[in-house]
PDB file of C-alpha atoms and ligand atoms in Angstrom:
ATOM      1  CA  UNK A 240     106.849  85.862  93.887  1.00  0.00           C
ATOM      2  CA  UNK A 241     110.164  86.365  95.744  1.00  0.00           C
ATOM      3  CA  UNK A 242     110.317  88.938  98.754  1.00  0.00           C
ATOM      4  CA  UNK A 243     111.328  89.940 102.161  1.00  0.00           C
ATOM      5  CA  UNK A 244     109.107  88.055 104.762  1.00  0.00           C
ATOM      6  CA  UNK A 245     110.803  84.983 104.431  1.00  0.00           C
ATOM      7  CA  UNK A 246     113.900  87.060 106.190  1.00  0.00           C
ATOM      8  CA  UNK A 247     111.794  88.909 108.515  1.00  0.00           C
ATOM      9  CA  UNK A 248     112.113  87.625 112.158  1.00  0.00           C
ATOM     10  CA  UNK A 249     108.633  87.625 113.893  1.00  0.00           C
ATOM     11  CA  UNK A 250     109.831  90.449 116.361  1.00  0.00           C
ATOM     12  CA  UNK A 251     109.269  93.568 117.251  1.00  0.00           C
ATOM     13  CA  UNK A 252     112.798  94.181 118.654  1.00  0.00           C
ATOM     14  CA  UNK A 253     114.586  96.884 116.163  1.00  0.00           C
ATOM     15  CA  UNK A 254     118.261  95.646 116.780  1.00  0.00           C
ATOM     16  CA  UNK A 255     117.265  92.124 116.284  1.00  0.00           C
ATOM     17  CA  UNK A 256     115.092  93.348 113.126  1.00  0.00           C
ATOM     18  CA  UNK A 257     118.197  95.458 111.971  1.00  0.00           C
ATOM     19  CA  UNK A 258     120.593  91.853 112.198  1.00  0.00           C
ATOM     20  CA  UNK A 259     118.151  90.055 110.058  1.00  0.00           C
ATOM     21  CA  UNK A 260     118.003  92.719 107.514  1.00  0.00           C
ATOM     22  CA  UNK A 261     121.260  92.088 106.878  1.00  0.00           C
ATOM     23  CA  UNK A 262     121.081  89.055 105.294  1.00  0.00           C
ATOM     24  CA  UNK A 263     118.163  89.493 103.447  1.00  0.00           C
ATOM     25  CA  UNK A 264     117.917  88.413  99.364  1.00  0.00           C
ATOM     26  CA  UNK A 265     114.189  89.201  99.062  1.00  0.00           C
ATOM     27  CA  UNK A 266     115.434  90.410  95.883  1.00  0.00           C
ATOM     28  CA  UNK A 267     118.084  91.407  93.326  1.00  0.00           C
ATOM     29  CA  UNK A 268     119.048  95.179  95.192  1.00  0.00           C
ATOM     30  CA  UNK A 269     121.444  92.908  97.511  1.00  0.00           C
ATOM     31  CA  UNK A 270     123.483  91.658  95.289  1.00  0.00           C
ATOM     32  CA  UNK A 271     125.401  95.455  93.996  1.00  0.00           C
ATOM     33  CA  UNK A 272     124.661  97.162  97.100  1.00  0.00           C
ATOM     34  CA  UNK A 273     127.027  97.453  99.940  1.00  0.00           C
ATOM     35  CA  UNK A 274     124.813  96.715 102.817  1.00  0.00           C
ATOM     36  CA  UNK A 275     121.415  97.088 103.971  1.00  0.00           C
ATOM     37  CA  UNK A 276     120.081 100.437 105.540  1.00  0.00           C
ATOM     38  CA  UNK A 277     117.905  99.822 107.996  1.00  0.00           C
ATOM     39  CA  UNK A 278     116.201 102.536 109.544  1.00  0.00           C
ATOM     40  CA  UNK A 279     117.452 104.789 112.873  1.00  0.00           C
ATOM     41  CA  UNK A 280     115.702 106.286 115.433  1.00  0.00           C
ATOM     42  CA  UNK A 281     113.990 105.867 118.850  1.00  0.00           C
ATOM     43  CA  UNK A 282     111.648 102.695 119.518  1.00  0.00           C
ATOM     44  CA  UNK A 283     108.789 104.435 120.308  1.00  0.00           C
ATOM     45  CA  UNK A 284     108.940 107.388 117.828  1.00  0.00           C
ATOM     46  CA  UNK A 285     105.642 109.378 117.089  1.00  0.00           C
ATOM     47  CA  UNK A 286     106.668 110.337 113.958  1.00  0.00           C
ATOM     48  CA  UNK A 287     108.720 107.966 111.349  1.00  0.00           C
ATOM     49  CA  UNK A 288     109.997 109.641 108.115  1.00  0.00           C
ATOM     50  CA  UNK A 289     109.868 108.034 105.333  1.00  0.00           C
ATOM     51  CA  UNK A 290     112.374 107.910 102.160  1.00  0.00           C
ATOM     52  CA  UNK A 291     112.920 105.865  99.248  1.00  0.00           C
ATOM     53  CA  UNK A 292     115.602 104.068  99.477  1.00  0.00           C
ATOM     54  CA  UNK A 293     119.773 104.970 100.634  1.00  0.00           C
ATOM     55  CA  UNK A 294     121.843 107.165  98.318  1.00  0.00           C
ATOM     56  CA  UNK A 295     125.731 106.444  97.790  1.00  0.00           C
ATOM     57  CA  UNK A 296     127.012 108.075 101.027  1.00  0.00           C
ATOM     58  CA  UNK A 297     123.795 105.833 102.869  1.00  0.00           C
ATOM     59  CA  UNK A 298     125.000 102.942 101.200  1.00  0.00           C
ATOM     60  CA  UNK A 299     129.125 103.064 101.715  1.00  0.00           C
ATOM     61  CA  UNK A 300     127.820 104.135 105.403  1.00  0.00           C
ATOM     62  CA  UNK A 301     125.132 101.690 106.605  1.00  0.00           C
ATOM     63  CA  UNK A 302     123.008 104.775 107.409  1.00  0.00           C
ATOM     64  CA  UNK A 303     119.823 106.459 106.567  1.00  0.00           C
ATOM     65  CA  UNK A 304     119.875 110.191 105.264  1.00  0.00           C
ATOM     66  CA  UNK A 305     123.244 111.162 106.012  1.00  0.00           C
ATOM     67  CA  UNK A 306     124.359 112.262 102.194  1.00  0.00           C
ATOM     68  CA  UNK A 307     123.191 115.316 100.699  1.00  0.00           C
ATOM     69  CA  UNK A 308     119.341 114.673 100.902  1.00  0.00           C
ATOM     70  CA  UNK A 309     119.546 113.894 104.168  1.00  0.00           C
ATOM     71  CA  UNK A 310     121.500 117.106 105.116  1.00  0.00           C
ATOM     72  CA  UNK A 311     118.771 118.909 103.553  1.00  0.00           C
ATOM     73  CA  UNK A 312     116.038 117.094 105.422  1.00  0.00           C
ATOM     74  CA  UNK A 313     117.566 117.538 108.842  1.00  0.00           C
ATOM     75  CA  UNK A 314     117.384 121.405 108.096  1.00  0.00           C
ATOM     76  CA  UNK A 315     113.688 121.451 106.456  1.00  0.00           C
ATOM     77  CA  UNK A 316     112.779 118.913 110.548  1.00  0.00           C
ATOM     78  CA  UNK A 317     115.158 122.006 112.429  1.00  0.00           C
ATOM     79  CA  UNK A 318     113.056 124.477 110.355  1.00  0.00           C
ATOM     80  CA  UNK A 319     109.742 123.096 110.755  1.00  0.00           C
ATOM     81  CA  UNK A 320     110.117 122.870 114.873  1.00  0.00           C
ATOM     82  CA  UNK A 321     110.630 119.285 114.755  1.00  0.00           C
ATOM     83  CA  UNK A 322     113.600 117.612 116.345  1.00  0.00           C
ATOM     84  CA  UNK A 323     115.226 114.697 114.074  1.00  0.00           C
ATOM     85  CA  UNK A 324     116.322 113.232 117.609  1.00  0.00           C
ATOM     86  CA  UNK A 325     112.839 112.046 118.622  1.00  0.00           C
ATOM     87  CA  UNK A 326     111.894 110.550 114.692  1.00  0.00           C
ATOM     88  CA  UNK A 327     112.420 107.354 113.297  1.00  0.00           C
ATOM     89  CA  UNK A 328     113.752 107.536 109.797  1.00  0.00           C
ATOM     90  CA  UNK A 329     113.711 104.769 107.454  1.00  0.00           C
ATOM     91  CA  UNK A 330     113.309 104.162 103.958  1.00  0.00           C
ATOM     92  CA  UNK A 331     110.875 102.216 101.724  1.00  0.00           C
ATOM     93  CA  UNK A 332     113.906 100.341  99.922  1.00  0.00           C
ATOM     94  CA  UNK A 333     116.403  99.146 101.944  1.00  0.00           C
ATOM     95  CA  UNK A 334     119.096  98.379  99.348  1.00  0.00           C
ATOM     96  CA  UNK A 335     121.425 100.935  97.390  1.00  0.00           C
ATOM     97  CA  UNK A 336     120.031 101.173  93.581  1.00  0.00           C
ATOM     98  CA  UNK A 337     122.165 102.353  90.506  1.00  0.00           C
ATOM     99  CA  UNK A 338     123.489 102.356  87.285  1.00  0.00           C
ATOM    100  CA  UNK A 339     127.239 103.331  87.042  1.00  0.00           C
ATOM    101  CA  UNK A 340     128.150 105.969  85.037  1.00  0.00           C
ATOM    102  CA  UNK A 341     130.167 105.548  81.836  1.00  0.00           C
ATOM    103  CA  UNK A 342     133.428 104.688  82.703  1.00  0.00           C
ATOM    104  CA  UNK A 343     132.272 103.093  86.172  1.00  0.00           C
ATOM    105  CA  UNK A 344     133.215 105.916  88.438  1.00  0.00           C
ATOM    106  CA  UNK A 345     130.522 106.938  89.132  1.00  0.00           C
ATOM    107  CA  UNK A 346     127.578 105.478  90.751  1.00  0.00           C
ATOM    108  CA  UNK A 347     123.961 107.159  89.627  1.00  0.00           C
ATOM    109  CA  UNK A 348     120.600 106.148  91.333  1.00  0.00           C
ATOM    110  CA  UNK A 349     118.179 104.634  89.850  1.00  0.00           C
ATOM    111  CA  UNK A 350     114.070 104.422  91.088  1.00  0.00           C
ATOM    112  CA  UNK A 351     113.439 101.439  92.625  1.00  0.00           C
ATOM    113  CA  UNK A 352     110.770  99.538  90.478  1.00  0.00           C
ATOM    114  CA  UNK A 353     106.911  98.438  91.696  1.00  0.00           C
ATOM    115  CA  UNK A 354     108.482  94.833  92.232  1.00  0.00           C
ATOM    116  CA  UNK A 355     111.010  96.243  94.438  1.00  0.00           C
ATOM    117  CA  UNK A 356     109.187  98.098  96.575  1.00  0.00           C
ATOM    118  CA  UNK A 357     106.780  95.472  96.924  1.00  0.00           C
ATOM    119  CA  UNK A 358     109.766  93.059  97.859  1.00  0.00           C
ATOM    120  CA  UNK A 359     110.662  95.289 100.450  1.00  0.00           C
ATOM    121  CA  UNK A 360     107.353  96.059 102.328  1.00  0.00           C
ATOM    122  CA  UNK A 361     107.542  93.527 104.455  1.00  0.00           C
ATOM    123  CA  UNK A 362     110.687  95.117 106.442  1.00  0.00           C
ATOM    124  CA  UNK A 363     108.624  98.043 106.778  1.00  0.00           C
ATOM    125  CA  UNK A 364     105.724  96.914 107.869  1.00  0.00           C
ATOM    126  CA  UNK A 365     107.919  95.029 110.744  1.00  0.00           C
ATOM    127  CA  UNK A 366     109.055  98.548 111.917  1.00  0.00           C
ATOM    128  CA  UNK A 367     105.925 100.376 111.977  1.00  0.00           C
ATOM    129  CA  UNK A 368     105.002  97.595 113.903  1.00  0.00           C
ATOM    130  CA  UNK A 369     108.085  97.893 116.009  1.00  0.00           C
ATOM    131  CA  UNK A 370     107.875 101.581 115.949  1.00  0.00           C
ATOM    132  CA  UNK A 371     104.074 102.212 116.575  1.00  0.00           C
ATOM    133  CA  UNK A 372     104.321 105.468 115.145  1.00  0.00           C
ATOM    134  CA  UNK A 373     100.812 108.354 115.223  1.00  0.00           C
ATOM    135  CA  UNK A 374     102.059 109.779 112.071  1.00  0.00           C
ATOM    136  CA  UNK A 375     104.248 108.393 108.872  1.00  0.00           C
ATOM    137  CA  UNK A 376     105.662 111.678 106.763  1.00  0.00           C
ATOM    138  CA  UNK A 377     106.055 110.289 103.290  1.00  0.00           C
ATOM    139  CA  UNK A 378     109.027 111.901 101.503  1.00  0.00           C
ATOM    140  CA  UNK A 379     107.995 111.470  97.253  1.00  0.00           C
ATOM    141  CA  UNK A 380     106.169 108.816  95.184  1.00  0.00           C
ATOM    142  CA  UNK A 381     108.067 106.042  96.288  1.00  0.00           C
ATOM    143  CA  UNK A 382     107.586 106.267 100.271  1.00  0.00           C
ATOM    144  CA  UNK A 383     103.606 106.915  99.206  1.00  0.00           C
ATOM    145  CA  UNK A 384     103.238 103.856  96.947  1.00  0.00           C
ATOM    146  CA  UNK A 385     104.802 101.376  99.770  1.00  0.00           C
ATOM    147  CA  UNK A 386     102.382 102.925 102.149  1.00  0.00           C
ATOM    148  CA  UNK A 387      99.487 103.826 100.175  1.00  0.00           C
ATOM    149  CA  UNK A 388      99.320 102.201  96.812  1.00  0.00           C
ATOM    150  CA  UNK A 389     100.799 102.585  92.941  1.00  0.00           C
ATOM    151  CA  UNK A 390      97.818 105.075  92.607  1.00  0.00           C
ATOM    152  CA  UNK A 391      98.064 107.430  95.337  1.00  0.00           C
ATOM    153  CA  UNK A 392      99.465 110.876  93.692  1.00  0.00           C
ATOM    154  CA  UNK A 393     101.730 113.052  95.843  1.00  0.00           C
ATOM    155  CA  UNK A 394     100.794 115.760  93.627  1.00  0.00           C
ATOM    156  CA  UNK A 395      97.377 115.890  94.863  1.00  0.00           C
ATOM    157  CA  UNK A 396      98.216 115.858  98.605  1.00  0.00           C
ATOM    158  CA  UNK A 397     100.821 116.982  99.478  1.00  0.00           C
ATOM    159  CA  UNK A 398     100.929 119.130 102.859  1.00  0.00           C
ATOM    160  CA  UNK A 399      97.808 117.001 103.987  1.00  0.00           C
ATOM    161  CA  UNK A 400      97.114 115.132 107.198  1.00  0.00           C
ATOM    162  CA  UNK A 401      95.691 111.755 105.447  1.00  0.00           C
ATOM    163  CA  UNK A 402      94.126 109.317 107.020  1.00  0.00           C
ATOM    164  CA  UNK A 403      96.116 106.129 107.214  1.00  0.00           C
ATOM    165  CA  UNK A 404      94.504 102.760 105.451  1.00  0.00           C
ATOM    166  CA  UNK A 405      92.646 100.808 107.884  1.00  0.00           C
ATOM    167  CA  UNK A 406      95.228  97.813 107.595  1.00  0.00           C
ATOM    168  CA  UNK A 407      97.762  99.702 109.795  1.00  0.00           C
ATOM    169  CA  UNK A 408      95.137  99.352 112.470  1.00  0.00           C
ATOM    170  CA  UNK A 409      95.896 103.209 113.743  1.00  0.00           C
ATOM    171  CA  UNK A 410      99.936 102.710 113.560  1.00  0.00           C
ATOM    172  CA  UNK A 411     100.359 105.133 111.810  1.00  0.00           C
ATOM    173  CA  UNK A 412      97.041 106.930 112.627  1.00  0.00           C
ATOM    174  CA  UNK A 413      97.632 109.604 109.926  1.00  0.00           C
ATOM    175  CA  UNK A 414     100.308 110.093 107.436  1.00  0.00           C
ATOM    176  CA  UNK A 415     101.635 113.319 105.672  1.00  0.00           C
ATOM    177  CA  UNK A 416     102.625 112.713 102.055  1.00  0.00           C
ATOM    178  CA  UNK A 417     105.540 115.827 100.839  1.00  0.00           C
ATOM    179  CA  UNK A 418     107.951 116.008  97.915  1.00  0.00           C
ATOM    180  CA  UNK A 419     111.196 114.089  98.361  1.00  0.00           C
ATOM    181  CA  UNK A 420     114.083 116.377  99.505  1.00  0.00           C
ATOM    182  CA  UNK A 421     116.090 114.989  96.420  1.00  0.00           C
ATOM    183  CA  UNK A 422     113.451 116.888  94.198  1.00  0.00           C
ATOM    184  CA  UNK A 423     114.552 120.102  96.087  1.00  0.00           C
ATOM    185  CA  UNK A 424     118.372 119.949  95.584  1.00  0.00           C
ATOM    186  CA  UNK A 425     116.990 119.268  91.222  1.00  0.00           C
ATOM    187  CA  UNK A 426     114.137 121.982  91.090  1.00  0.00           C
ATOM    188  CA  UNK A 427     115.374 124.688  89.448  1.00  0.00           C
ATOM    189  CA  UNK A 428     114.045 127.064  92.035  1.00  0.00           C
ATOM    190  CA  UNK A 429     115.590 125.492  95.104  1.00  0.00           C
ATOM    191  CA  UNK A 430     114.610 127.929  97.655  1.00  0.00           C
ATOM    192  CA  UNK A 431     111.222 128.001  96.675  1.00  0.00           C
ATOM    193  CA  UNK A 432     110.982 124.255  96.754  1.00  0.00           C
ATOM    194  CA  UNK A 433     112.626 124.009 100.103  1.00  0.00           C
ATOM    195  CA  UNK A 434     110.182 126.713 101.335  1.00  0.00           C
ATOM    196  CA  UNK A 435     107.702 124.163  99.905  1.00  0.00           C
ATOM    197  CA  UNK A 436     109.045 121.177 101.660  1.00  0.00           C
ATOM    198  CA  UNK A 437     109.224 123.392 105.333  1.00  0.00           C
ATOM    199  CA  UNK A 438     105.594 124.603 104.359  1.00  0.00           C
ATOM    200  CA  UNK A 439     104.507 120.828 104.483  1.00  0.00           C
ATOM    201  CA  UNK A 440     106.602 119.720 107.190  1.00  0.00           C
ATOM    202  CA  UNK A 441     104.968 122.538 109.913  1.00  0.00           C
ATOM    203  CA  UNK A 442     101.770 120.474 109.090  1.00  0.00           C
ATOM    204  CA  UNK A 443     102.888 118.081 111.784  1.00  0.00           C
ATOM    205  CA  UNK A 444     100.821 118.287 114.923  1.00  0.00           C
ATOM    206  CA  UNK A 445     102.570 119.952 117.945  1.00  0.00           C
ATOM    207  CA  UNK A 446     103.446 117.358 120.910  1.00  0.00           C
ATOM    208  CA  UNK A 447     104.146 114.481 117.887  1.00  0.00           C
TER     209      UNK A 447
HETATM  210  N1  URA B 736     117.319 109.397  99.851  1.00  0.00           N
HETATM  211  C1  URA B 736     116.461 108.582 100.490  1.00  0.00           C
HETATM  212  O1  URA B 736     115.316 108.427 100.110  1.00  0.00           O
HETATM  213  N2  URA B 736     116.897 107.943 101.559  1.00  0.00           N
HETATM  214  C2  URA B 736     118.116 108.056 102.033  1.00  0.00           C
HETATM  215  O2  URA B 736     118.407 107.420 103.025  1.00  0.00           O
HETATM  216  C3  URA B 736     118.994 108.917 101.359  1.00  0.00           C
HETATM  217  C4  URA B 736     118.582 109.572 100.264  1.00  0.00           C
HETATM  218 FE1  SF4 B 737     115.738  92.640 100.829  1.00  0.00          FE
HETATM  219 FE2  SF4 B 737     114.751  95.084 100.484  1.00  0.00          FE
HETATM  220 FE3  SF4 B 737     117.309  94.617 100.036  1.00  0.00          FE
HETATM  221 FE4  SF4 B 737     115.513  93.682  98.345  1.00  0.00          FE
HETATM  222  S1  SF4 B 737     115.951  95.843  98.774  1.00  0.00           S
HETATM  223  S2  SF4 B 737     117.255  92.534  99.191  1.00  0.00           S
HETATM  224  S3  SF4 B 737     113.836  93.153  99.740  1.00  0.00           S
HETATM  225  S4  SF4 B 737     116.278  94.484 102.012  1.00  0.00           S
END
């Protein structure tokens, strides 16, 4: 089955890992999208926050988390006494996905399917190799599948220091599954859900 290692450069250099991502048809996301998003954020960051995959403003822009979600996030990290400088932020799906609304102006996200994330694993595993981050903050069910399986329910741990599967071999060391800060900007109690997200974030060990 078709995916991204055939495209991924045996490096650990970001920028030259970010070049080859451009170019990458490990599947069908490339062919709609704009561009890739890779991820951002220091070489050696402890921490690396993980989404599911860019938005419409992340995809016209070539960046990750700057639309609304990503807004939101930067104030749940200000909130939560981390500083969005020192992580690495990246996303399990590195292509744009959507439907388009009715009469095309509009461009609505879809969930990236099992296959898809699959695909696209291998681009991640090349940055947390890159990366080396302690800890890996999964942002919804999509982040936590690429990392930790189909089965592994957010629901059930979220706010939790988890240890990582032995295959990282201790990069991450730990990871923190949360909600997605999408869910917050639909729950129909927002501030209680962002209060929720901020709750979970604080888990993060002081000095990461
Ligand atoms: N949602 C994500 O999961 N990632 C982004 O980069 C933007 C929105
Ligand atoms: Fe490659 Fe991932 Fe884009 Fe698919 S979504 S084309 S695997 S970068």
């Amino acid at each position: 089955r078709r995916d991204a290692s055939e495209f991924v450069p045996d490096s650990i250099e970001l920028s030259r890992l970010r070049e080859a991502s451009r170019s990458c048809r490990g599947c069908d996301l490339y062919q709609d999208a704009t561009q890739t998003v890779f991820g951002e954020g220091p070489r050696q960051a402890d921490v690396l926050v993980l989404g599911e995959q860019p938005g419409d403003r992340e995809d016209r822009e070539g960046e990750p988390f700057v639309g609304p979600a990503g807004k939101l996030l930067d104030r749940a990290l200000v909130e939560a006494g981390i500083d969005r400088e020192r992580v690495y932020v990246t996303n399990a799906v590195k292509h744009f996905k959507f439907t388009r609304s009715e009469r095309g102006k509009q461009r609505i996200h879809k969930k990236p399917a099992r296959g898809e994330i699959v695909a696209c694993r291998p681009w991640l595993l090349a940055e947390l190799k890159a990366v080396q981050p302690k800890l890996v903050v999964l942002l919804g069910a999509t982040a936590a599948s690429s990392l930790m399986g189909p089965s592994f329910r957010v629901t059930e741990h979220r706010g939790e220091l988890i240890e990582a599967p032995e295959e990282f071999g201790g990069c991450p060391e730990r990871v923190l599954p949360t909600v997605h800060p999408s869910s917050v900007l639909r729950a129909p109690d927002r501030d209680e859900a962002y209060a929720a997200l901020v709750k979970d974030l604080k888990e993060v060990p002081r000095g990461l």
